[in-house]
Amino acid sequence: MHNLKHHPRRQNNIGIGRKLAGMDGGADSVHLTNGVSMPEYIPNASHFINLQCPTCGAGLQVAGQKNQFACDHCGNRYLLDRKLADFDAAEREQLKPSVTYTQHLQQWLRVGEYEVCLHRISVETVNKEQVLYIDVAYRNQSATALTCRHDQWIVFDSEGYTYEPVKDFDYRELYDGNGKRYVGMSRLITPGMRLRGWLAFLVPASTTIEYLQFSGGIPAKTVEFELQLGPQ
């Protein structure tokens, strides 16, 4: 029904995040060829910065001049709002990517001050309507209260149209009537609390669902779940 996977090991498909330093050095030495001085391209480990994957904690070495990287261990990709070298050491220890791209379920993902998890996805027909269901969770490991809103979750189709989750008081048959507890329009969770529930999206049966997006924080940061769910 969907192509999200449960933590498989994937190849790095943008070639930026590394566990070992690669060829990203400069002309730090020369050699002579027919009496002409030629630059020699050599690896320079100082151009790489050690950090941990924001999702799985795997150790990575990433080129400091890059603003994006990937993790070979969990397969997630990350986009930063500036070059990695422009972050200080404290920021790198608690790195908050502007965008996280993933194809996996059941991962806790850091999105600004939020931590969210997409537990399950299903596409069902209810009263002749196609419904995309998502089972989502929040946890608050920060020092302040967080507001969790149902409109933080948006679905994008392949043509760029978007769909918001419907409310339970408008479509009770999609939630309690179908054994799924609505996560709520807006909930406040204090430090140490968790929140979990379902959201339902009414999506035309002919539509290809491309992304599920969660956004949170100021300035907004997002996670993009790459779905690619075709017509049923």
JSON list of C-alpha atoms in Angstrom, two decimals:
[
{"chain": "A", "resi": 1, "resn": "MET", "atom": "CA", "xyz": [0.00, 0.00, 0.00]},
{"chain": "A", "resi": 2, "resn": "HIS", "atom": "CA", "xyz": [2.88, 2.34, 0.70]},
{"chain": "A", "resi": 3, "resn": "ASN", "atom": "CA", "xyz": [6.62, 2.34, 0.17]},
{"chain": "A", "resi": 4, "resn": "LEU", "atom": "CA", "xyz": [7.80, 3.71, 3.50]},
{"chain": "A", "resi": 5, "resn": "LYS", "atom": "CA", "xyz": [10.17, 1.24, 5.12]},
{"chain": "A", "resi": 6, "resn": "HIS", "atom": "CA", "xyz": [11.08, 0.33, 8.67]},
{"chain": "A", "resi": 7, "resn": "HIS", "atom": "CA", "xyz": [14.71, 1.43, 9.13]},
{"chain": "A", "resi": 8, "resn": "PRO", "atom": "CA", "xyz": [16.41, -0.41, 6.24]},
{"chain": "A", "resi": 9, "resn": "ARG", "atom": "CA", "xyz": [20.03, 0.29, 5.54]},
{"chain": "A", "resi": 10, "resn": "ARG", "atom": "CA", "xyz": [20.21, 2.41, 2.40]},
{"chain": "A", "resi": 11, "resn": "GLN", "atom": "CA", "xyz": [22.95, 3.75, 0.22]},
{"chain": "A", "resi": 12, "resn": "ASN", "atom": "CA", "xyz": [23.69, 7.47, 0.49]},
{"chain": "A", "resi": 13, "resn": "ASN", "atom": "CA", "xyz": [21.95, 8.83, -2.61]},
{"chain": "A", "resi": 14, "resn": "ILE", "atom": "CA", "xyz": [23.24, 12.39, -2.56]},
{"chain": "A", "resi": 15, "resn": "GLY", "atom": "CA", "xyz": [26.84, 11.55, -1.76]},
{"chain": "A", "resi": 16, "resn": "ILE", "atom": "CA", "xyz": [27.47, 14.21, 0.88]},
{"chain": "A", "resi": 17, "resn": "GLY", "atom": "CA", "xyz": [27.27, 12.59, 4.34]},
{"chain": "A", "resi": 18, "resn": "ARG", "atom": "CA", "xyz": [30.25, 10.30, 4.93]},
{"chain": "A", "resi": 19, "resn": "LYS", "atom": "CA", "xyz": [31.65, 8.10, 7.65]},
{"chain": "A", "resi": 20, "resn": "LEU", "atom": "CA", "xyz": [35.15, 8.49, 6.21]},
{"chain": "A", "resi": 21, "resn": "ALA", "atom": "CA", "xyz": [36.74, 11.61, 4.76]},
{"chain": "A", "resi": 22, "resn": "GLY", "atom": "CA", "xyz": [36.83, 11.65, 0.96]},
{"chain": "A", "resi": 23, "resn": "MET", "atom": "CA", "xyz": [38.48, 13.76, -1.71]},
{"chain": "A", "resi": 24, "resn": "ASP", "atom": "CA", "xyz": [37.56, 17.31, -0.81]},
{"chain": "A", "resi": 25, "resn": "GLY", "atom": "CA", "xyz": [40.98, 18.80, -0.26]},
{"chain": "A", "resi": 26, "resn": "GLY", "atom": "CA", "xyz": [42.86, 21.63, -1.89]},
{"chain": "A", "resi": 27, "resn": "ALA", "atom": "CA", "xyz": [46.13, 22.24, -3.73]},
{"chain": "A", "resi": 28, "resn": "ASP", "atom": "CA", "xyz": [48.23, 21.83, -0.60]},
{"chain": "A", "resi": 29, "resn": "SER", "atom": "CA", "xyz": [51.27, 20.34, -2.34]},
{"chain": "A", "resi": 30, "resn": "VAL", "atom": "CA", "xyz": [52.81, 20.30, -5.81]},
{"chain": "A", "resi": 31, "resn": "HIS", "atom": "CA", "xyz": [54.78, 17.95, -8.01]},
{"chain": "A", "resi": 32, "resn": "LEU", "atom": "CA", "xyz": [56.84, 18.62, -11.16]},
{"chain": "A", "resi": 33, "resn": "THR", "atom": "CA", "xyz": [55.84, 17.37, -14.61]},
{"chain": "A", "resi": 34, "resn": "ASN", "atom": "CA", "xyz": [58.28, 18.22, -17.39]},
{"chain": "A", "resi": 35, "resn": "GLY", "atom": "CA", "xyz": [59.58, 21.07, -15.33]},
{"chain": "A", "resi": 36, "resn": "VAL", "atom": "CA", "xyz": [56.09, 22.59, -14.83]},
{"chain": "A", "resi": 37, "resn": "SER", "atom": "CA", "xyz": [54.70, 22.95, -11.35]},
{"chain": "A", "resi": 38, "resn": "MET", "atom": "CA", "xyz": [51.29, 21.22, -11.18]},
{"chain": "A", "resi": 39, "resn": "PRO", "atom": "CA", "xyz": [48.84, 21.24, -8.25]},
{"chain": "A", "resi": 40, "resn": "GLU", "atom": "CA", "xyz": [48.23, 17.86, -6.66]},
{"chain": "A", "resi": 41, "resn": "TYR", "atom": "CA", "xyz": [44.66, 17.20, -5.45]},
{"chain": "A", "resi": 42, "resn": "ILE", "atom": "CA", "xyz": [44.94, 15.49, -2.08]},
{"chain": "A", "resi": 43, "resn": "PRO", "atom": "CA", "xyz": [42.40, 14.61, 0.61]},
{"chain": "A", "resi": 44, "resn": "ASN", "atom": "CA", "xyz": [42.31, 17.07, 3.48]},
{"chain": "A", "resi": 45, "resn": "ALA", "atom": "CA", "xyz": [40.53, 15.75, 6.55]},
{"chain": "A", "resi": 46, "resn": "SER", "atom": "CA", "xyz": [40.39, 19.25, 8.06]},
{"chain": "A", "resi": 47, "resn": "HIS", "atom": "CA", "xyz": [37.68, 20.14, 5.53]},
{"chain": "A", "resi": 48, "resn": "PHE", "atom": "CA", "xyz": [35.33, 17.61, 7.15]},
{"chain": "A", "resi": 49, "resn": "ILE", "atom": "CA", "xyz": [33.39, 18.07, 10.36]},
{"chain": "A", "resi": 50, "resn": "ASN", "atom": "CA", "xyz": [32.41, 15.30, 12.76]},
{"chain": "A", "resi": 51, "resn": "LEU", "atom": "CA", "xyz": [28.77, 15.19, 13.81]},
{"chain": "A", "resi": 52, "resn": "GLN", "atom": "CA", "xyz": [25.99, 12.78, 14.70]},
{"chain": "A", "resi": 53, "resn": "CYS", "atom": "CA", "xyz": [22.99, 12.03, 12.54]},
{"chain": "A", "resi": 54, "resn": "PRO", "atom": "CA", "xyz": [20.06, 14.05, 13.96]},
{"chain": "A", "resi": 55, "resn": "THR", "atom": "CA", "xyz": [17.80, 10.98, 13.72]},
{"chain": "A", "resi": 56, "resn": "CYS", "atom": "CA", "xyz": [19.77, 7.82, 14.54]},
{"chain": "A", "resi": 57, "resn": "GLY", "atom": "CA", "xyz": [22.90, 9.25, 16.16]},
{"chain": "A", "resi": 58, "resn": "ALA", "atom": "CA", "xyz": [25.34, 7.54, 13.76]},
{"chain": "A", "resi": 59, "resn": "GLY", "atom": "CA", "xyz": [28.75, 9.19, 13.54]},
{"chain": "A", "resi": 60, "resn": "LEU", "atom": "CA", "xyz": [29.31, 11.09, 10.28]},
{"chain": "A", "resi": 61, "resn": "GLN", "atom": "CA", "xyz": [31.98, 13.23, 8.67]},
{"chain": "A", "resi": 62, "resn": "VAL", "atom": "CA", "xyz": [30.51, 15.95, 6.46]},
{"chain": "A", "resi": 63, "resn": "ALA", "atom": "CA", "xyz": [32.23, 18.54, 4.29]},
{"chain": "A", "resi": 64, "resn": "GLY", "atom": "CA", "xyz": [32.11, 21.86, 6.13]},
{"chain": "A", "resi": 65, "resn": "GLN", "atom": "CA", "xyz": [31.24, 23.81, 2.97]},
{"chain": "A", "resi": 66, "resn": "LYS", "atom": "CA", "xyz": [28.06, 21.79, 2.41]},
{"chain": "A", "resi": 67, "resn": "ASN", "atom": "CA", "xyz": [24.58, 22.70, 3.59]},
{"chain": "A", "resi": 68, "resn": "GLN", "atom": "CA", "xyz": [23.14, 19.23, 3.01]},
{"chain": "A", "resi": 69, "resn": "PHE", "atom": "CA", "xyz": [24.12, 15.69, 3.90]},
{"chain": "A", "resi": 70, "resn": "ALA", "atom": "CA", "xyz": [22.77, 12.17, 4.18]},
{"chain": "A", "resi": 71, "resn": "CYS", "atom": "CA", "xyz": [23.16, 9.32, 6.67]},
{"chain": "A", "resi": 72, "resn": "ASP", "atom": "CA", "xyz": [24.16, 5.90, 5.33]},
{"chain": "A", "resi": 73, "resn": "HIS", "atom": "CA", "xyz": [22.81, 4.23, 8.47]},
{"chain": "A", "resi": 74, "resn": "CYS", "atom": "CA", "xyz": [19.17, 5.40, 8.57]},
{"chain": "A", "resi": 75, "resn": "GLY", "atom": "CA", "xyz": [18.97, 6.70, 4.99]},
{"chain": "A", "resi": 76, "resn": "ASN", "atom": "CA", "xyz": [17.59, 10.13, 5.90]},
{"chain": "A", "resi": 77, "resn": "ARG", "atom": "CA", "xyz": [18.71, 13.29, 4.11]},
{"chain": "A", "resi": 78, "resn": "TYR", "atom": "CA", "xyz": [19.03, 16.76, 5.63]},
{"chain": "A", "resi": 79, "resn": "LEU", "atom": "CA", "xyz": [19.07, 20.35, 4.39]},
{"chain": "A", "resi": 80, "resn": "LEU", "atom": "CA", "xyz": [20.56, 23.10, 6.59]},
{"chain": "A", "resi": 81, "resn": "ASP", "atom": "CA", "xyz": [19.89, 26.84, 6.47]},
{"chain": "A", "resi": 82, "resn": "ARG", "atom": "CA", "xyz": [23.61, 27.56, 6.03]},
{"chain": "A", "resi": 83, "resn": "LYS", "atom": "CA", "xyz": [26.94, 25.81, 5.53]},
{"chain": "A", "resi": 84, "resn": "LEU", "atom": "CA", "xyz": [27.88, 23.34, 8.25]},
{"chain": "A", "resi": 85, "resn": "ALA", "atom": "CA", "xyz": [31.12, 25.24, 8.91]},
{"chain": "A", "resi": 86, "resn": "ASP", "atom": "CA", "xyz": [29.04, 28.27, 9.95]},
{"chain": "A", "resi": 87, "resn": "PHE", "atom": "CA", "xyz": [27.51, 26.37, 12.90]},
{"chain": "A", "resi": 88, "resn": "ASP", "atom": "CA", "xyz": [29.37, 26.57, 16.20]},
{"chain": "A", "resi": 89, "resn": "ALA", "atom": "CA", "xyz": [30.21, 23.43, 18.18]},
{"chain": "A", "resi": 90, "resn": "ALA", "atom": "CA", "xyz": [27.14, 23.69, 20.45]},
{"chain": "A", "resi": 91, "resn": "GLU", "atom": "CA", "xyz": [24.81, 24.05, 17.45]},
{"chain": "A", "resi": 92, "resn": "ARG", "atom": "CA", "xyz": [26.34, 21.00, 15.78]},
{"chain": "A", "resi": 93, "resn": "GLU", "atom": "CA", "xyz": [25.72, 18.90, 18.90]},
{"chain": "A", "resi": 94, "resn": "GLN", "atom": "CA", "xyz": [21.99, 19.77, 18.75]},
{"chain": "A", "resi": 95, "resn": "LEU", "atom": "CA", "xyz": [21.68, 20.15, 14.98]},
{"chain": "A", "resi": 96, "resn": "LYS", "atom": "CA", "xyz": [18.20, 21.20, 13.81]},
{"chain": "A", "resi": 97, "resn": "PRO", "atom": "CA", "xyz": [17.95, 20.77, 10.03]},
{"chain": "A", "resi": 98, "resn": "SER", "atom": "CA", "xyz": [15.68, 23.08, 8.05]},
{"chain": "A", "resi": 99, "resn": "VAL", "atom": "CA", "xyz": [14.34, 20.06, 6.15]},
{"chain": "A", "resi": 100, "resn": "THR", "atom": "CA", "xyz": [14.52, 16.33, 6.83]},
{"chain": "A", "resi": 101, "resn": "TYR", "atom": "CA", "xyz": [13.69, 13.92, 3.99]},
{"chain": "A", "resi": 102, "resn": "THR", "atom": "CA", "xyz": [12.76, 10.35, 4.87]},
{"chain": "A", "resi": 103, "resn": "GLN", "atom": "CA", "xyz": [11.14, 7.22, 3.46]},
{"chain": "A", "resi": 104, "resn": "HIS", "atom": "CA", "xyz": [10.80, 5.40, 6.77]},
{"chain": "A", "resi": 105, "resn": "LEU", "atom": "CA", "xyz": [8.17, 4.79, 9.41]},
{"chain": "A", "resi": 106, "resn": "GLN", "atom": "CA", "xyz": [8.59, 4.58, 13.19]},
{"chain": "A", "resi": 107, "resn": "GLN", "atom": "CA", "xyz": [11.47, 7.02, 13.58]},
{"chain": "A", "resi": 108, "resn": "TRP", "atom": "CA", "xyz": [11.51, 9.88, 16.07]},
{"chain": "A", "resi": 109, "resn": "LEU", "atom": "CA", "xyz": [12.42, 12.95, 14.03]},
{"chain": "A", "resi": 110, "resn": "ARG", "atom": "CA", "xyz": [13.55, 16.31, 15.40]},
{"chain": "A", "resi": 111, "resn": "VAL", "atom": "CA", "xyz": [11.77, 19.23, 13.72]},
{"chain": "A", "resi": 112, "resn": "GLY", "atom": "CA", "xyz": [12.75, 22.46, 15.43]},
{"chain": "A", "resi": 113, "resn": "GLU", "atom": "CA", "xyz": [11.58, 22.15, 19.04]},
{"chain": "A", "resi": 114, "resn": "TYR", "atom": "CA", "xyz": [9.34, 19.20, 18.14]},
{"chain": "A", "resi": 115, "resn": "GLU", "atom": "CA", "xyz": [9.94, 15.47, 18.04]},
{"chain": "A", "resi": 116, "resn": "VAL", "atom": "CA", "xyz": [7.43, 13.56, 15.94]},
{"chain": "A", "resi": 117, "resn": "CYS", "atom": "CA", "xyz": [6.94, 9.98, 14.80]},
{"chain": "A", "resi": 118, "resn": "LEU", "atom": "CA", "xyz": [4.87, 8.61, 11.92]},
{"chain": "A", "resi": 119, "resn": "HIS", "atom": "CA", "xyz": [3.81, 5.18, 13.18]},
{"chain": "A", "resi": 120, "resn": "ARG", "atom": "CA", "xyz": [1.45, 3.96, 10.47]},
{"chain": "A", "resi": 121, "resn": "ILE", "atom": "CA", "xyz": [-0.12, 4.90, 7.14]},
{"chain": "A", "resi": 122, "resn": "SER", "atom": "CA", "xyz": [-3.17, 3.36, 5.52]},
{"chain": "A", "resi": 123, "resn": "VAL", "atom": "CA", "xyz": [-5.40, 4.17, 2.56]},
{"chain": "A", "resi": 124, "resn": "GLU", "atom": "CA", "xyz": [-9.01, 3.08, 3.04]},
{"chain": "A", "resi": 125, "resn": "THR", "atom": "CA", "xyz": [-12.38, 3.59, 1.40]},
{"chain": "A", "resi": 126, "resn": "VAL", "atom": "CA", "xyz": [-15.03, 4.94, 3.76]},
{"chain": "A", "resi": 127, "resn": "ASN", "atom": "CA", "xyz": [-18.52, 5.76, 2.46]},
{"chain": "A", "resi": 128, "resn": "LYS", "atom": "CA", "xyz": [-17.13, 5.63, -1.10]},
{"chain": "A", "resi": 129, "resn": "GLU", "atom": "CA", "xyz": [-14.49, 8.25, -0.22]},
{"chain": "A", "resi": 130, "resn": "GLN", "atom": "CA", "xyz": [-10.74, 7.55, -0.41]},
{"chain": "A", "resi": 131, "resn": "VAL", "atom": "CA", "xyz": [-9.15, 8.36, 2.94]},
{"chain": "A", "resi": 132, "resn": "LEU", "atom": "CA", "xyz": [-5.45, 8.58, 3.76]},
{"chain": "A", "resi": 133, "resn": "TYR", "atom": "CA", "xyz": [-4.93, 7.83, 7.46]},
{"chain": "A", "resi": 134, "resn": "ILE", "atom": "CA", "xyz": [-1.79, 8.62, 9.43]},
{"chain": "A", "resi": 135, "resn": "ASP", "atom": "CA", "xyz": [-1.05, 7.50, 13.01]},
{"chain": "A", "resi": 136, "resn": "VAL", "atom": "CA", "xyz": [1.21, 10.20, 14.48]},
{"chain": "A", "resi": 137, "resn": "ALA", "atom": "CA", "xyz": [2.87, 10.91, 17.81]},
{"chain": "A", "resi": 138, "resn": "TYR", "atom": "CA", "xyz": [4.62, 13.80, 19.54]},
{"chain": "A", "resi": 139, "resn": "ARG", "atom": "CA", "xyz": [6.92, 13.81, 22.53]},
{"chain": "A", "resi": 140, "resn": "ASN", "atom": "CA", "xyz": [8.20, 16.84, 24.41]},
{"chain": "A", "resi": 141, "resn": "GLN", "atom": "CA", "xyz": [11.78, 16.52, 25.61]},
{"chain": "A", "resi": 142, "resn": "SER", "atom": "CA", "xyz": [12.30, 20.30, 25.73]},
{"chain": "A", "resi": 143, "resn": "ALA", "atom": "CA", "xyz": [12.09, 22.62, 28.73]},
{"chain": "A", "resi": 144, "resn": "THR", "atom": "CA", "xyz": [8.95, 24.44, 27.56]},
{"chain": "A", "resi": 145, "resn": "ALA", "atom": "CA", "xyz": [5.38, 23.57, 26.62]},
{"chain": "A", "resi": 146, "resn": "LEU", "atom": "CA", "xyz": [4.61, 22.87, 22.96]},
{"chain": "A", "resi": 147, "resn": "THR", "atom": "CA", "xyz": [1.39, 23.37, 21.01]},
{"chain": "A", "resi": 148, "resn": "CYS", "atom": "CA", "xyz": [0.53, 20.49, 18.68]},
{"chain": "A", "resi": 149, "resn": "ARG", "atom": "CA", "xyz": [-1.91, 21.35, 15.88]},
{"chain": "A", "resi": 150, "resn": "HIS", "atom": "CA", "xyz": [-3.53, 19.07, 13.35]},
{"chain": "A", "resi": 151, "resn": "ASP", "atom": "CA", "xyz": [-2.77, 21.55, 10.53]},
{"chain": "A", "resi": 152, "resn": "GLN", "atom": "CA", "xyz": [0.97, 21.00, 11.04]},
{"chain": "A", "resi": 153, "resn": "TRP", "atom": "CA", "xyz": [0.43, 17.93, 8.83]},
{"chain": "A", "resi": 154, "resn": "ILE", "atom": "CA", "xyz": [-0.21, 18.53, 5.10]},
{"chain": "A", "resi": 155, "resn": "VAL", "atom": "CA", "xyz": [-0.40, 16.16, 2.12]},
{"chain": "A", "resi": 156, "resn": "PHE", "atom": "CA", "xyz": [0.98, 17.18, -1.29]},
{"chain": "A", "resi": 157, "resn": "ASP", "atom": "CA", "xyz": [-0.03, 15.44, -4.51]},
{"chain": "A", "resi": 158, "resn": "SER", "atom": "CA", "xyz": [2.06, 15.07, -7.68]},
{"chain": "A", "resi": 159, "resn": "GLU", "atom": "CA", "xyz": [0.48, 18.20, -9.22]},
{"chain": "A", "resi": 160, "resn": "GLY", "atom": "CA", "xyz": [1.23, 20.39, -6.21]},
{"chain": "A", "resi": 161, "resn": "TYR", "atom": "CA", "xyz": [-2.28, 20.45, -4.72]},
{"chain": "A", "resi": 162, "resn": "THR", "atom": "CA", "xyz": [-2.47, 20.15, -0.94]},
{"chain": "A", "resi": 163, "resn": "TYR", "atom": "CA", "xyz": [-4.88, 18.47, 1.47]},
{"chain": "A", "resi": 164, "resn": "GLU", "atom": "CA", "xyz": [-5.44, 19.20, 5.15]},
{"chain": "A", "resi": 165, "resn": "PRO", "atom": "CA", "xyz": [-6.69, 16.70, 7.72]},
{"chain": "A", "resi": 166, "resn": "VAL", "atom": "CA", "xyz": [-10.41, 16.78, 8.39]},
{"chain": "A", "resi": 167, "resn": "LYS", "atom": "CA", "xyz": [-11.85, 17.42, 11.85]},
{"chain": "A", "resi": 168, "resn": "ASP", "atom": "CA", "xyz": [-13.66, 14.77, 13.85]},
{"chain": "A", "resi": 169, "resn": "PHE", "atom": "CA", "xyz": [-16.75, 16.90, 14.49]},
{"chain": "A", "resi": 170, "resn": "ASP", "atom": "CA", "xyz": [-17.24, 17.25, 10.72]},
{"chain": "A", "resi": 171, "resn": "TYR", "atom": "CA", "xyz": [-16.38, 13.63, 9.86]},
{"chain": "A", "resi": 172, "resn": "ARG", "atom": "CA", "xyz": [-16.98, 11.57, 12.98]},
{"chain": "A", "resi": 173, "resn": "GLU", "atom": "CA", "xyz": [-17.49, 8.44, 10.87]},
{"chain": "A", "resi": 174, "resn": "LEU", "atom": "CA", "xyz": [-13.85, 8.67, 9.72]},
{"chain": "A", "resi": 175, "resn": "TYR", "atom": "CA", "xyz": [-12.50, 8.61, 13.28]},
{"chain": "A", "resi": 176, "resn": "ASP", "atom": "CA", "xyz": [-14.51, 7.08, 16.13]},
{"chain": "A", "resi": 177, "resn": "GLY", "atom": "CA", "xyz": [-16.78, 5.41, 13.60]},
{"chain": "A", "resi": 178, "resn": "ASN", "atom": "CA", "xyz": [-13.75, 3.67, 12.10]},
{"chain": "A", "resi": 179, "resn": "GLY", "atom": "CA", "xyz": [-11.88, 2.84, 15.31]},
{"chain": "A", "resi": 180, "resn": "LYS", "atom": "CA", "xyz": [-9.37, 5.71, 15.06]},
{"chain": "A", "resi": 181, "resn": "ARG", "atom": "CA", "xyz": [-9.01, 8.34, 17.78]},
{"chain": "A", "resi": 182, "resn": "TYR", "atom": "CA", "xyz": [-8.53, 11.87, 16.45]},
{"chain": "A", "resi": 183, "resn": "VAL", "atom": "CA", "xyz": [-5.30, 13.51, 17.63]},
{"chain": "A", "resi": 184, "resn": "GLY", "atom": "CA", "xyz": [-7.15, 16.81, 18.11]},
{"chain": "A", "resi": 185, "resn": "MET", "atom": "CA", "xyz": [-7.18, 20.25, 16.51]},
{"chain": "A", "resi": 186, "resn": "SER", "atom": "CA", "xyz": [-4.82, 21.74, 19.09]},
{"chain": "A", "resi": 187, "resn": "ARG", "atom": "CA", "xyz": [-3.19, 20.20, 22.15]},
{"chain": "A", "resi": 188, "resn": "LEU", "atom": "CA", "xyz": [-0.65, 21.55, 24.64]},
{"chain": "A", "resi": 189, "resn": "ILE", "atom": "CA", "xyz": [2.00, 19.13, 25.87]},
{"chain": "A", "resi": 190, "resn": "THR", "atom": "CA", "xyz": [4.30, 20.13, 28.71]},
{"chain": "A", "resi": 191, "resn": "PRO", "atom": "CA", "xyz": [7.87, 18.82, 29.19]},
{"chain": "A", "resi": 192, "resn": "GLY", "atom": "CA", "xyz": [7.92, 15.03, 29.45]},
{"chain": "A", "resi": 193, "resn": "MET", "atom": "CA", "xyz": [4.44, 14.53, 27.93]},
{"chain": "A", "resi": 194, "resn": "ARG", "atom": "CA", "xyz": [3.45, 12.57, 24.83]},
{"chain": "A", "resi": 195, "resn": "LEU", "atom": "CA", "xyz": [0.54, 12.85, 22.41]},
{"chain": "A", "resi": 196, "resn": "ARG", "atom": "CA", "xyz": [-0.68, 10.28, 19.88]},
{"chain": "A", "resi": 197, "resn": "GLY", "atom": "CA", "xyz": [-3.64, 9.93, 17.54]},
{"chain": "A", "resi": 198, "resn": "TRP", "atom": "CA", "xyz": [-4.94, 9.68, 13.99]},
{"chain": "A", "resi": 199, "resn": "LEU", "atom": "CA", "xyz": [-5.46, 12.18, 11.20]},
{"chain": "A", "resi": 200, "resn": "ALA", "atom": "CA", "xyz": [-7.62, 11.58, 8.11]},
{"chain": "A", "resi": 201, "resn": "PHE", "atom": "CA", "xyz": [-7.22, 13.21, 4.70]},
{"chain": "A", "resi": 202, "resn": "LEU", "atom": "CA", "xyz": [-9.90, 13.04, 2.00]},
{"chain": "A", "resi": 203, "resn": "VAL", "atom": "CA", "xyz": [-7.96, 12.56, -1.23]},
{"chain": "A", "resi": 204, "resn": "PRO", "atom": "CA", "xyz": [-9.44, 11.92, -4.72]},
{"chain": "A", "resi": 205, "resn": "ALA", "atom": "CA", "xyz": [-8.99, 8.31, -5.81]},
{"chain": "A", "resi": 206, "resn": "SER", "atom": "CA", "xyz": [-7.26, 9.40, -9.04]},
{"chain": "A", "resi": 207, "resn": "THR", "atom": "CA", "xyz": [-4.57, 11.36, -7.17]},
{"chain": "A", "resi": 208, "resn": "THR", "atom": "CA", "xyz": [-0.93, 10.38, -6.68]},
{"chain": "A", "resi": 209, "resn": "ILE", "atom": "CA", "xyz": [0.09, 11.34, -3.15]},
{"chain": "A", "resi": 210, "resn": "GLU", "atom": "CA", "xyz": [3.70, 12.50, -3.24]},
{"chain": "A", "resi": 211, "resn": "TYR", "atom": "CA", "xyz": [4.61, 13.92, 0.19]},
{"chain": "A", "resi": 212, "resn": "LEU", "atom": "CA", "xyz": [3.35, 14.14, 3.73]},
{"chain": "A", "resi": 213, "resn": "GLN", "atom": "CA", "xyz": [4.82, 17.24, 5.36]},
{"chain": "A", "resi": 214, "resn": "PHE", "atom": "CA", "xyz": [5.09, 18.15, 9.03]},
{"chain": "A", "resi": 215, "resn": "SER", "atom": "CA", "xyz": [6.16, 21.69, 9.95]},
{"chain": "A", "resi": 216, "resn": "GLY", "atom": "CA", "xyz": [6.92, 23.31, 13.28]},
{"chain": "A", "resi": 217, "resn": "GLY", "atom": "CA", "xyz": [8.97, 25.96, 15.01]},
{"chain": "A", "resi": 218, "resn": "ILE", "atom": "CA", "xyz": [9.87, 29.59, 14.27]},
{"chain": "A", "resi": 219, "resn": "PRO", "atom": "CA", "xyz": [11.33, 29.90, 11.71]},
{"chain": "A", "resi": 220, "resn": "ALA", "atom": "CA", "xyz": [9.47, 26.86, 10.40]},
{"chain": "A", "resi": 221, "resn": "LYS", "atom": "CA", "xyz": [11.35, 23.61, 9.90]},
{"chain": "A", "resi": 222, "resn": "THR", "atom": "CA", "xyz": [9.87, 20.60, 8.13]},
{"chain": "A", "resi": 223, "resn": "VAL", "atom": "CA", "xyz": [10.10, 16.88, 7.61]},
{"chain": "A", "resi": 224, "resn": "GLU", "atom": "CA", "xyz": [9.09, 15.51, 4.22]},
{"chain": "A", "resi": 225, "resn": "PHE", "atom": "CA", "xyz": [7.85, 11.90, 4.19]},
{"chain": "A", "resi": 226, "resn": "GLU", "atom": "CA", "xyz": [8.29, 10.69, 0.61]},
{"chain": "A", "resi": 227, "resn": "LEU", "atom": "CA", "xyz": [5.17, 8.59, -0.03]},
{"chain": "A", "resi": 228, "resn": "GLN", "atom": "CA", "xyz": [4.55, 8.15, -3.79]},
{"chain": "A", "resi": 229, "resn": "LEU", "atom": "CA", "xyz": [1.13, 6.53, -3.29]},
{"chain": "A", "resi": 230, "resn": "GLY", "atom": "CA", "xyz": [-0.56, 6.07, -6.66]},
{"chain": "A", "resi": 231, "resn": "PRO", "atom": "CA", "xyz": [-4.26, 5.74, -7.47]},
{"chain": "A", "resi": 232, "resn": "GLN", "atom": "CA", "xyz": [-5.86, 2.79, -5.72]}
]
